[in-house]
């Protein structure tokens, strides 16, 4: 059973996705963090400064700090497997004072302004619409070749000129009419964005607000049989009702839902640096500004067979736990996993295959790069929420 719990207490909103009583995703939001989170938002921006040496520009989108855009995010988006990207000087593409339509790719932090792009993406239930490109691609998690071909043909036959799309995992097995309906809804949204941008004055302004965390979860999980949403705040209840998910059971309660569902222990455990494995080994998770380092240790586990088999068992359990923790903590960016060294190439290949398999449960986009020469596993994961506590 999959349930979504949204608990509001002292202006802090705690969002918990629960599968069969276990916490699988956790987010915390304050009023300030909601204001700071702009990733996915679309703005009318004004180019302020061109920096030729960096092939970049600073753009005012109405936030405290100027946003940063690189030349490649200003040029038309191309499929690099088919077409070679042309090098162009930024001065030939954009001028100071020019109004441009941009989307926030990465939120600002203490040191830098937001990273933005003119490559707009509008996310639906089954499709991500990409205006002003001809790229049509499909989620790697859809592996059946016939199904991939069917979905790509549906999209290509129904896309307007100079519009691309990404077919989401949720589109697998869906009827043609359902896919088209989602696509039409996104096209309508895009036309409204374009119209609003045309009417905007030469002042920075927000054009489109990206969905909230709760909305994203409901949209993404509706196909995975999200059975119930329970909230303890009337405004949140009304907002969820507006989404119009007819088959979703929505309940409102006056209780503290963290206490009601006995989630506090799971939340506290999730925030710890060290996570013990069932076998007696453990993993540690450390975040730096550049990347997240995960270390696997044998701990108390000595095993009953050879040293190599003992190491493999710890690494196997650790892999399953790592995938859970990445999703639970919404860890994003570059992730380096320091497994216990395995001598057998066969074991390395099995661990890499297992990691890819267990990451399929994650809603976020992940990319496993494999073991380096130093026997470190490299991977990336895109945040679901860029300001998760």
mmCIF file of C-alpha atoms in Angstrom:
data_model
loop_
_atom_site.group_PDB
_atom_site.id
_atom_site.type_symbol
_atom_site.label_atom_id
_atom_site.label_comp_id
_atom_site.label_asym_id
_atom_site.label_seq_id
_atom_site.Cartn_x
_atom_site.Cartn_y
_atom_site.Cartn_z
ATOM 1 C CA UNK A 1 0.000 0.000 0.000
ATOM 2 C CA UNK A 2 1.345 3.435 -0.988
ATOM 3 C CA UNK A 3 0.268 6.458 1.080
ATOM 4 C CA UNK A 4 1.256 10.123 1.087
ATOM 5 C CA UNK A 5 1.270 11.983 4.409
ATOM 6 C CA UNK A 6 1.439 15.803 4.504
ATOM 7 C CA UNK A 7 1.862 17.063 8.070
ATOM 8 C CA UNK A 8 1.901 20.785 8.909
ATOM 9 C CA UNK A 9 3.209 21.900 12.297
ATOM 10 C CA UNK A 10 4.584 25.315 13.335
ATOM 11 C CA UNK A 11 4.850 26.470 9.668
ATOM 12 C CA UNK A 12 6.939 23.389 8.764
ATOM 13 C CA UNK A 13 5.429 21.046 6.200
ATOM 14 C CA UNK A 14 6.650 17.453 6.417
ATOM 15 C CA UNK A 15 5.940 15.268 3.385
ATOM 16 C CA UNK A 16 6.273 11.496 3.748
ATOM 17 C CA UNK A 17 5.724 8.870 1.074
ATOM 18 C CA UNK A 18 5.086 5.503 2.722
ATOM 19 C CA UNK A 19 5.103 2.046 1.138
ATOM 20 C CA UNK A 20 3.727 -0.759 3.337
ATOM 21 C CA UNK A 21 4.485 1.216 6.497
ATOM 22 C CA UNK A 22 8.062 2.098 5.479
ATOM 23 C CA UNK A 23 9.211 5.631 4.763
ATOM 24 C CA UNK A 24 10.591 5.774 1.188
ATOM 25 C CA UNK A 25 10.641 9.535 0.484
ATOM 26 C CA UNK A 26 10.930 12.408 2.956
ATOM 27 C CA UNK A 27 10.829 16.182 2.422
ATOM 28 C CA UNK A 28 10.595 19.168 4.761
ATOM 29 C CA UNK A 29 9.499 22.630 3.700
ATOM 30 C CA UNK A 30 9.313 25.950 5.527
ATOM 31 C CA UNK A 31 7.760 29.110 4.108
ATOM 32 C CA UNK A 32 11.288 30.449 3.466
ATOM 33 C CA UNK A 33 12.477 27.297 1.645
ATOM 34 C CA UNK A 34 9.401 27.386 -0.618
ATOM 35 C CA UNK A 35 10.245 30.986 -1.586
ATOM 36 C CA UNK A 36 13.887 30.035 -2.237
ATOM 37 C CA UNK A 37 13.003 27.061 -4.447
ATOM 38 C CA UNK A 38 12.677 28.216 -8.042
ATOM 39 C CA UNK A 39 13.939 25.179 -9.953
ATOM 40 C CA UNK A 40 11.559 24.465 -12.848
ATOM 41 C CA UNK A 41 9.999 27.938 -12.730
ATOM 42 C CA UNK A 42 9.842 29.844 -16.034
ATOM 43 C CA UNK A 43 10.681 33.564 -16.110
ATOM 44 C CA UNK A 44 10.794 36.507 -18.437
ATOM 45 C CA UNK A 45 14.371 37.701 -17.881
ATOM 46 C CA UNK A 46 16.417 40.717 -18.945
ATOM 47 C CA UNK A 47 20.033 40.179 -20.019
ATOM 48 C CA UNK A 48 22.240 42.422 -17.881
ATOM 49 C CA UNK A 49 25.881 41.591 -18.583
ATOM 50 C CA UNK A 50 27.634 39.599 -21.309
ATOM 51 C CA UNK A 51 30.880 37.894 -20.236
ATOM 52 C CA UNK A 52 32.612 36.866 -23.516
ATOM 53 C CA UNK A 53 35.551 35.219 -21.729
ATOM 54 C CA UNK A 54 33.178 32.806 -19.989
ATOM 55 C CA UNK A 55 30.851 32.460 -23.011
ATOM 56 C CA UNK A 56 28.062 33.359 -20.585
ATOM 57 C CA UNK A 57 25.690 36.100 -19.496
ATOM 58 C CA UNK A 58 24.031 37.311 -16.302
ATOM 59 C CA UNK A 59 20.267 37.667 -16.474
ATOM 60 C CA UNK A 60 17.882 39.462 -14.112
ATOM 61 C CA UNK A 61 14.826 37.255 -13.516
ATOM 62 C CA UNK A 62 13.589 39.207 -10.492
ATOM 63 C CA UNK A 63 15.427 37.237 -7.802
ATOM 64 C CA UNK A 64 17.922 38.635 -5.294
ATOM 65 C CA UNK A 65 20.939 37.509 -7.320
ATOM 66 C CA UNK A 66 21.390 37.689 -11.077
ATOM 67 C CA UNK A 67 21.066 34.320 -12.798
ATOM 68 C CA UNK A 68 23.750 32.720 -14.941
ATOM 69 C CA UNK A 69 23.312 31.331 -18.462
ATOM 70 C CA UNK A 70 25.973 29.632 -20.610
ATOM 71 C CA UNK A 71 26.083 29.966 -24.391
ATOM 72 C CA UNK A 72 25.074 26.298 -24.892
ATOM 73 C CA UNK A 73 21.832 27.000 -22.995
ATOM 74 C CA UNK A 74 21.052 29.879 -25.346
ATOM 75 C CA UNK A 75 21.640 28.018 -28.590
ATOM 76 C CA UNK A 76 18.999 25.742 -30.159
ATOM 77 C CA UNK A 77 18.931 22.297 -28.554
ATOM 78 C CA UNK A 78 20.192 19.521 -30.854
ATOM 79 C CA UNK A 79 20.524 15.750 -30.607
ATOM 80 C CA UNK A 80 24.311 15.438 -30.436
ATOM 81 C CA UNK A 81 24.130 11.781 -31.548
ATOM 82 C CA UNK A 82 22.796 12.977 -34.913
ATOM 83 C CA UNK A 83 23.862 16.599 -35.280
ATOM 84 C CA UNK A 84 27.104 18.262 -34.243
ATOM 85 C CA UNK A 85 26.722 21.254 -31.941
ATOM 86 C CA UNK A 86 28.148 24.400 -33.562
ATOM 87 C CA UNK A 87 30.374 26.735 -31.579
ATOM 88 C CA UNK A 88 29.002 30.268 -31.528
ATOM 89 C CA UNK A 89 30.172 33.406 -29.725
ATOM 90 C CA UNK A 90 27.719 34.611 -27.109
ATOM 91 C CA UNK A 91 27.829 38.204 -28.434
ATOM 92 C CA UNK A 92 26.268 36.945 -31.685
ATOM 93 C CA UNK A 93 23.370 35.264 -29.880
ATOM 94 C CA UNK A 94 22.210 37.671 -27.193
ATOM 95 C CA UNK A 95 22.572 41.384 -26.348
ATOM 96 C CA UNK A 96 22.443 43.307 -23.081
ATOM 97 C CA UNK A 97 18.917 44.603 -22.413
ATOM 98 C CA UNK A 98 17.275 41.791 -24.422
ATOM 99 C CA UNK A 99 14.201 40.034 -23.009
ATOM 100 C CA UNK A 100 14.461 36.216 -22.981
ATOM 101 C CA UNK A 101 12.274 33.358 -21.782
ATOM 102 C CA UNK A 102 14.206 31.102 -19.403
ATOM 103 C CA UNK A 103 13.708 28.200 -16.996
ATOM 104 C CA UNK A 104 15.633 27.694 -13.746
ATOM 105 C CA UNK A 105 17.760 24.533 -13.954
ATOM 106 C CA UNK A 106 19.536 24.876 -10.618
ATOM 107 C CA UNK A 107 18.632 27.072 -7.665
ATOM 108 C CA UNK A 108 20.868 29.787 -6.273
ATOM 109 C CA UNK A 109 22.998 29.250 -3.166
ATOM 110 C CA UNK A 110 25.051 31.467 -0.832
ATOM 111 C CA UNK A 111 27.740 31.987 -3.468
ATOM 112 C CA UNK A 112 26.000 31.781 -6.861
ATOM 113 C CA UNK A 113 22.824 32.896 -8.546
ATOM 114 C CA UNK A 114 20.460 30.422 -10.210
ATOM 115 C CA UNK A 115 21.566 28.515 -13.325
ATOM 116 C CA UNK A 116 19.065 29.074 -16.158
ATOM 117 C CA UNK A 117 18.404 27.875 -19.717
ATOM 118 C CA UNK A 118 16.259 28.781 -22.714
ATOM 119 C CA UNK A 119 15.678 25.014 -23.199
ATOM 120 C CA UNK A 120 12.199 24.837 -21.662
ATOM 121 C CA UNK A 121 10.715 21.589 -20.316
ATOM 122 C CA UNK A 122 7.080 21.255 -19.225
ATOM 123 C CA UNK A 123 6.309 18.049 -17.358
ATOM 124 C CA UNK A 124 3.075 16.099 -17.712
ATOM 125 C CA UNK A 125 1.960 12.703 -16.450
ATOM 126 C CA UNK A 126 3.307 10.720 -19.427
ATOM 127 C CA UNK A 127 5.264 13.255 -21.475
ATOM 128 C CA UNK A 128 7.755 16.091 -20.985
ATOM 129 C CA UNK A 129 7.225 18.731 -23.684
ATOM 130 C CA UNK A 130 10.334 20.454 -25.102
ATOM 131 C CA UNK A 131 9.441 23.433 -27.311
ATOM 132 C CA UNK A 132 11.855 24.757 -29.958
ATOM 133 C CA UNK A 133 13.671 21.480 -30.605
ATOM 134 C CA UNK A 134 13.085 18.373 -32.708
ATOM 135 C CA UNK A 135 14.469 15.900 -30.165
ATOM 136 C CA UNK A 136 12.130 13.006 -29.316
ATOM 137 C CA UNK A 137 13.425 10.542 -26.768
ATOM 138 C CA UNK A 138 12.132 7.993 -24.255
ATOM 139 C CA UNK A 139 12.852 6.923 -20.680
ATOM 140 C CA UNK A 140 15.616 4.286 -20.455
ATOM 141 C CA UNK A 141 13.454 2.465 -17.889
ATOM 142 C CA UNK A 142 11.115 1.429 -20.741
ATOM 143 C CA UNK A 143 13.098 -1.515 -22.099
ATOM 144 C CA UNK A 144 10.659 -3.310 -24.442
ATOM 145 C CA UNK A 145 11.691 -2.335 -27.985
ATOM 146 C CA UNK A 146 8.195 -2.701 -29.492
ATOM 147 C CA UNK A 147 6.711 -0.524 -26.770
ATOM 148 C CA UNK A 148 9.434 2.087 -27.225
ATOM 149 C CA UNK A 149 8.734 2.200 -30.969
ATOM 150 C CA UNK A 150 4.954 2.440 -30.411
ATOM 151 C CA UNK A 151 5.258 5.353 -27.977
ATOM 152 C CA UNK A 152 7.783 7.270 -30.100
ATOM 153 C CA UNK A 153 5.500 6.934 -33.145
ATOM 154 C CA UNK A 154 2.493 8.235 -31.168
ATOM 155 C CA UNK A 155 4.462 11.284 -30.066
ATOM 156 C CA UNK A 156 6.046 12.024 -33.460
ATOM 157 C CA UNK A 157 2.640 11.810 -35.181
ATOM 158 C CA UNK A 158 1.064 14.292 -32.756
ATOM 159 C CA UNK A 159 3.779 16.858 -32.098
ATOM 160 C CA UNK A 160 3.576 20.331 -33.656
ATOM 161 C CA UNK A 161 6.455 21.497 -35.846
ATOM 162 C CA UNK A 162 9.721 22.327 -34.065
ATOM 163 C CA UNK A 163 8.608 20.688 -30.809
ATOM 164 C CA UNK A 164 10.328 17.805 -29.040
ATOM 165 C CA UNK A 165 9.383 15.532 -26.164
ATOM 166 C CA UNK A 166 10.604 12.984 -23.641
ATOM 167 C CA UNK A 167 8.295 10.022 -23.027
ATOM 168 C CA UNK A 168 8.196 9.276 -19.295
ATOM 169 C CA UNK A 169 8.266 5.819 -17.693
ATOM 170 C CA UNK A 170 4.613 6.244 -16.686
ATOM 171 C CA UNK A 171 3.678 6.240 -20.399
ATOM 172 C CA UNK A 172 4.511 2.536 -20.729
ATOM 173 C CA UNK A 173 1.415 0.534 -21.678
ATOM 174 C CA UNK A 174 -0.848 3.591 -21.885
ATOM 175 C CA UNK A 175 -3.450 3.919 -24.635
ATOM 176 C CA UNK A 176 -2.743 6.278 -27.525
ATOM 177 C CA UNK A 177 -5.601 8.579 -26.529
ATOM 178 C CA UNK A 178 -4.236 8.976 -22.973
ATOM 179 C CA UNK A 179 -0.812 9.977 -24.320
ATOM 180 C CA UNK A 180 -2.340 12.435 -26.821
ATOM 181 C CA UNK A 181 -4.555 13.986 -24.129
ATOM 182 C CA UNK A 182 -1.501 14.609 -21.919
ATOM 183 C CA UNK A 183 0.409 16.044 -24.890
ATOM 184 C CA UNK A 184 -2.457 18.411 -25.796
ATOM 185 C CA UNK A 185 -2.653 19.640 -22.195
ATOM 186 C CA UNK A 186 1.078 20.452 -22.242
ATOM 187 C CA UNK A 187 0.813 22.228 -25.614
ATOM 188 C CA UNK A 188 -1.994 24.382 -24.210
ATOM 189 C CA UNK A 189 0.196 25.243 -21.190
ATOM 190 C CA UNK A 190 3.050 26.199 -23.534
ATOM 191 C CA UNK A 191 0.804 28.510 -25.596
ATOM 192 C CA UNK A 192 -0.292 30.248 -22.381
ATOM 193 C CA UNK A 193 3.360 30.691 -21.346
ATOM 194 C CA UNK A 194 4.268 32.173 -24.756
ATOM 195 C CA UNK A 195 1.278 34.535 -24.621
ATOM 196 C CA UNK A 196 2.157 35.706 -21.116
ATOM 197 C CA UNK A 197 5.791 36.238 -22.152
ATOM 198 C CA UNK A 198 4.735 38.351 -25.166
ATOM 199 C CA UNK A 199 2.538 40.526 -22.966
ATOM 200 C CA UNK A 200 5.182 40.970 -20.245
ATOM 201 C CA UNK A 201 6.859 44.367 -20.114
ATOM 202 C CA UNK A 202 10.625 44.785 -20.197
ATOM 203 C CA UNK A 203 10.734 43.821 -16.544
ATOM 204 C CA UNK A 204 11.755 40.495 -15.022
ATOM 205 C CA UNK A 205 8.739 38.434 -13.991
ATOM 206 C CA UNK A 206 7.582 34.924 -13.123
ATOM 207 C CA UNK A 207 5.675 33.393 -16.042
ATOM 208 C CA UNK A 208 5.066 29.834 -14.845
ATOM 209 C CA UNK A 209 5.314 28.204 -11.417
ATOM 210 C CA UNK A 210 6.597 24.617 -11.377
ATOM 211 C CA UNK A 211 4.481 22.065 -9.460
ATOM 212 C CA UNK A 212 5.002 21.738 -5.691
ATOM 213 C CA UNK A 213 6.620 18.628 -4.187
ATOM 214 C CA UNK A 214 3.194 17.254 -3.222
ATOM 215 C CA UNK A 215 1.849 17.828 -6.758
ATOM 216 C CA UNK A 216 4.917 16.127 -8.283
ATOM 217 C CA UNK A 217 4.498 13.072 -6.048
ATOM 218 C CA UNK A 218 0.781 12.757 -6.844
ATOM 219 C CA UNK A 219 1.384 13.138 -10.606
ATOM 220 C CA UNK A 220 4.298 10.665 -10.603
ATOM 221 C CA UNK A 221 2.839 8.102 -8.207
ATOM 222 C CA UNK A 222 -0.759 7.993 -9.469
ATOM 223 C CA UNK A 223 0.279 5.302 -11.973
ATOM 224 C CA UNK A 224 1.946 3.274 -9.202
ATOM 225 C CA UNK A 225 -1.314 2.939 -7.255
ATOM 226 C CA UNK A 226 -1.007 5.778 -4.753
ATOM 227 C CA UNK A 227 -4.009 4.802 -2.662
ATOM 228 C CA UNK A 228 -4.395 7.585 -0.149
ATOM 229 C CA UNK A 229 -3.285 11.116 0.715
ATOM 230 C CA UNK A 230 -3.783 12.305 4.283
ATOM 231 C CA UNK A 231 -3.228 15.915 5.365
ATOM 232 C CA UNK A 232 -3.841 17.919 8.532
ATOM 233 C CA UNK A 233 -4.124 21.345 6.899
ATOM 234 C CA UNK A 234 -7.262 22.652 5.148
ATOM 235 C CA UNK A 235 -5.354 24.732 2.558
ATOM 236 C CA UNK A 236 -3.271 21.716 1.539
ATOM 237 C CA UNK A 237 -6.447 19.639 1.323
ATOM 238 C CA UNK A 238 -8.070 22.171 -1.042
ATOM 239 C CA UNK A 239 -4.917 22.381 -3.219
ATOM 240 C CA UNK A 240 -4.814 18.580 -3.638
ATOM 241 C CA UNK A 241 -8.533 18.441 -4.429
ATOM 242 C CA UNK A 242 -7.949 20.965 -7.248
ATOM 243 C CA UNK A 243 -5.617 18.496 -9.004
ATOM 244 C CA UNK A 244 -8.724 16.514 -9.968
ATOM 245 C CA UNK A 245 -7.298 13.024 -9.376
ATOM 246 C CA UNK A 246 -10.655 11.204 -9.334
ATOM 247 C CA UNK A 247 -9.417 7.807 -8.105
ATOM 248 C CA UNK A 248 -7.353 9.230 -5.254
ATOM 249 C CA UNK A 249 -8.652 8.989 -1.695
ATOM 250 C CA UNK A 250 -7.938 12.302 0.098
ATOM 251 C CA UNK A 251 -8.487 12.576 3.851
ATOM 252 C CA UNK A 252 -8.103 15.452 6.318
ATOM 253 C CA UNK A 253 -7.233 14.928 9.964
ATOM 254 C CA UNK A 254 -6.702 17.183 12.983
ATOM 255 C CA UNK A 255 -3.960 14.946 14.415
ATOM 256 C CA UNK A 256 -0.200 15.193 14.154
ATOM 257 C CA UNK A 257 0.273 12.660 11.349
ATOM 258 C CA UNK A 258 3.931 11.915 12.206
ATOM 259 C CA UNK A 259 2.727 10.642 15.603
ATOM 260 C CA UNK A 260 -0.354 8.928 14.161
ATOM 261 C CA UNK A 261 1.743 6.875 11.714
ATOM 262 C CA UNK A 262 4.635 6.430 14.191
ATOM 263 C CA UNK A 263 7.202 7.848 11.744
ATOM 264 C CA UNK A 264 9.519 9.719 14.114
ATOM 265 C CA UNK A 265 11.977 6.801 14.609
ATOM 266 C CA UNK A 266 12.266 6.264 10.852
ATOM 267 C CA UNK A 267 12.860 10.007 10.313
ATOM 268 C CA UNK A 268 15.579 10.134 13.002
ATOM 269 C CA UNK A 269 17.301 7.061 11.572
ATOM 270 C CA UNK A 270 17.225 8.621 8.093
ATOM 271 C CA UNK A 271 19.124 11.687 9.343
ATOM 272 C CA UNK A 272 22.036 9.659 10.756
ATOM 273 C CA UNK A 273 25.418 9.551 9.021
ATOM 274 C CA UNK A 274 25.927 5.825 9.681
ATOM 275 C CA UNK A 275 23.385 3.207 8.517
ATOM 276 C CA UNK A 276 23.766 -0.378 9.729
ATOM 277 C CA UNK A 277 23.098 -3.278 7.366
ATOM 278 C CA UNK A 278 21.338 -6.515 8.367
ATOM 279 C CA UNK A 279 24.552 -8.518 7.890
ATOM 280 C CA UNK A 280 26.444 -6.368 10.433
ATOM 281 C CA UNK A 281 28.221 -4.121 7.930
ATOM 282 C CA UNK A 282 27.393 -0.427 7.549
ATOM 283 C CA UNK A 283 27.522 2.516 5.157
ATOM 284 C CA UNK A 284 28.369 6.149 5.885
ATOM 285 C CA UNK A 285 27.074 9.110 3.887
ATOM 286 C CA UNK A 286 29.041 12.379 3.758
ATOM 287 C CA UNK A 287 28.103 15.445 1.715
ATOM 288 C CA UNK A 288 30.629 17.947 0.387
ATOM 289 C CA UNK A 289 30.091 20.971 -1.847
ATOM 290 C CA UNK A 290 31.301 19.019 -4.894
ATOM 291 C CA UNK A 291 29.841 15.540 -4.345
ATOM 292 C CA UNK A 292 28.362 12.981 -1.955
ATOM 293 C CA UNK A 293 30.728 10.244 -0.733
ATOM 294 C CA UNK A 294 29.301 6.893 0.416
ATOM 295 C CA UNK A 295 31.653 4.472 2.145
ATOM 296 C CA UNK A 296 30.901 0.752 2.588
ATOM 297 C CA UNK A 297 32.373 -1.031 5.623
ATOM 298 C CA UNK A 298 32.286 -4.682 6.731
ATOM 299 C CA UNK A 299 31.740 -3.627 10.363
ATOM 300 C CA UNK A 300 30.866 -6.592 12.603
ATOM 301 C CA UNK A 301 30.325 -9.013 9.725
ATOM 302 C CA UNK A 302 32.948 -11.761 9.384
ATOM 303 C CA UNK A 303 31.045 -14.188 7.132
ATOM 304 C CA UNK A 304 31.068 -17.964 6.992
ATOM 305 C CA UNK A 305 32.849 -18.577 3.676
ATOM 306 C CA UNK A 306 35.804 -16.998 1.848
ATOM 307 C CA UNK A 307 36.881 -13.383 2.330
ATOM 308 C CA UNK A 308 35.819 -12.551 -1.246
ATOM 309 C CA UNK A 309 32.293 -13.958 -0.656
ATOM 310 C CA UNK A 310 32.052 -12.054 2.641
ATOM 311 C CA UNK A 311 33.012 -8.804 0.895
ATOM 312 C CA UNK A 312 30.526 -9.468 -1.912
ATOM 313 C CA UNK A 313 27.674 -10.057 0.571
ATOM 314 C CA UNK A 314 28.355 -6.747 2.374
ATOM 315 C CA UNK A 315 28.588 -4.867 -0.945
ATOM 316 C CA UNK A 316 25.365 -6.540 -2.147
ATOM 317 C CA UNK A 317 23.392 -5.478 0.950
ATOM 318 C CA UNK A 318 24.995 -2.032 0.850
ATOM 319 C CA UNK A 319 23.876 -1.510 -2.768
ATOM 320 C CA UNK A 320 20.220 -2.125 -1.900
ATOM 321 C CA UNK A 321 20.482 0.201 1.115
ATOM 322 C CA UNK A 322 22.283 2.929 -0.881
ATOM 323 C CA UNK A 323 19.487 3.044 -3.472
ATOM 324 C CA UNK A 324 16.928 3.368 -0.629
ATOM 325 C CA UNK A 325 18.889 6.148 1.075
ATOM 326 C CA UNK A 326 19.428 8.166 -2.124
ATOM 327 C CA UNK A 327 15.661 8.256 -2.664
ATOM 328 C CA UNK A 328 14.780 8.741 1.000
ATOM 329 C CA UNK A 329 17.198 11.645 1.525
ATOM 330 C CA UNK A 330 16.731 13.037 -2.015
ATOM 331 C CA UNK A 331 20.501 13.074 -2.544
ATOM 332 C CA UNK A 332 21.445 14.690 -5.852
ATOM 333 C CA UNK A 333 24.474 15.583 -7.958
ATOM 334 C CA UNK A 334 27.666 13.516 -8.243
ATOM 335 C CA UNK A 335 27.757 10.444 -5.976
ATOM 336 C CA UNK A 336 30.892 8.368 -5.385
ATOM 337 C CA UNK A 337 30.540 4.968 -3.695
ATOM 338 C CA UNK A 338 33.633 3.427 -2.116
ATOM 339 C CA UNK A 339 32.765 -0.269 -2.025
ATOM 340 C CA UNK A 340 34.964 -2.788 -0.210
ATOM 341 C CA UNK A 341 37.488 -3.861 -2.870
ATOM 342 C CA UNK A 342 36.398 -6.913 -4.871
ATOM 343 C CA UNK A 343 39.019 -8.972 -6.708
ATOM 344 C CA UNK A 344 36.598 -10.838 -8.970
ATOM 345 C CA UNK A 345 35.451 -8.909 -12.046
ATOM 346 C CA UNK A 346 32.263 -11.011 -12.011
ATOM 347 C CA UNK A 347 31.353 -9.593 -8.576
ATOM 348 C CA UNK A 348 31.946 -6.013 -9.746
ATOM 349 C CA UNK A 349 29.688 -6.557 -12.739
ATOM 350 C CA UNK A 350 26.950 -8.066 -10.538
ATOM 351 C CA UNK A 351 27.092 -5.123 -8.122
ATOM 352 C CA UNK A 352 26.865 -2.598 -10.981
ATOM 353 C CA UNK A 353 23.922 -4.494 -12.487
ATOM 354 C CA UNK A 354 22.196 -4.664 -9.087
ATOM 355 C CA UNK A 355 22.670 -0.927 -8.507
ATOM 356 C CA UNK A 356 21.069 -0.117 -11.871
ATOM 357 C CA UNK A 357 18.195 -2.496 -11.096
ATOM 358 C CA UNK A 358 17.355 -1.148 -7.620
ATOM 359 C CA UNK A 359 17.587 2.464 -8.847
ATOM 360 C CA UNK A 360 14.630 1.771 -11.160
ATOM 361 C CA UNK A 361 12.389 2.230 -8.105
ATOM 362 C CA UNK A 362 13.562 5.851 -7.897
ATOM 363 C CA UNK A 363 11.402 8.579 -9.473
ATOM 364 C CA UNK A 364 14.504 10.713 -10.024
ATOM 365 C CA UNK A 365 16.730 10.439 -13.070
ATOM 366 C CA UNK A 366 19.881 8.432 -12.267
ATOM 367 C CA UNK A 367 22.967 7.561 -14.307
ATOM 368 C CA UNK A 368 25.410 4.853 -13.213
ATOM 369 C CA UNK A 369 28.848 5.396 -14.769
ATOM 370 C CA UNK A 370 30.520 2.266 -13.385
ATOM 371 C CA UNK A 371 33.760 1.576 -11.515
ATOM 372 C CA UNK A 372 36.768 3.855 -12.008
ATOM 373 C CA UNK A 373 40.404 2.682 -12.125
ATOM 374 C CA UNK A 374 40.511 3.378 -8.386
ATOM 375 C CA UNK A 375 37.583 0.969 -7.854
ATOM 376 C CA UNK A 376 35.164 3.769 -6.968
ATOM 377 C CA UNK A 377 31.616 3.603 -8.314
ATOM 378 C CA UNK A 378 30.523 6.869 -9.934
ATOM 379 C CA UNK A 379 26.898 7.863 -10.514
ATOM 380 C CA UNK A 380 24.650 10.911 -10.699
ATOM 381 C CA UNK A 381 21.123 11.570 -9.476
ATOM 382 C CA UNK A 382 18.855 14.525 -10.104
ATOM 383 C CA UNK A 383 17.154 16.034 -7.050
ATOM 384 C CA UNK A 384 13.372 15.735 -6.798
ATOM 385 C CA UNK A 385 13.396 18.789 -4.559
ATOM 386 C CA UNK A 386 16.399 21.112 -4.644
ATOM 387 C CA UNK A 387 15.854 22.484 -1.131
ATOM 388 C CA UNK A 388 15.251 19.320 0.838
ATOM 389 C CA UNK A 389 16.300 19.740 4.488
#
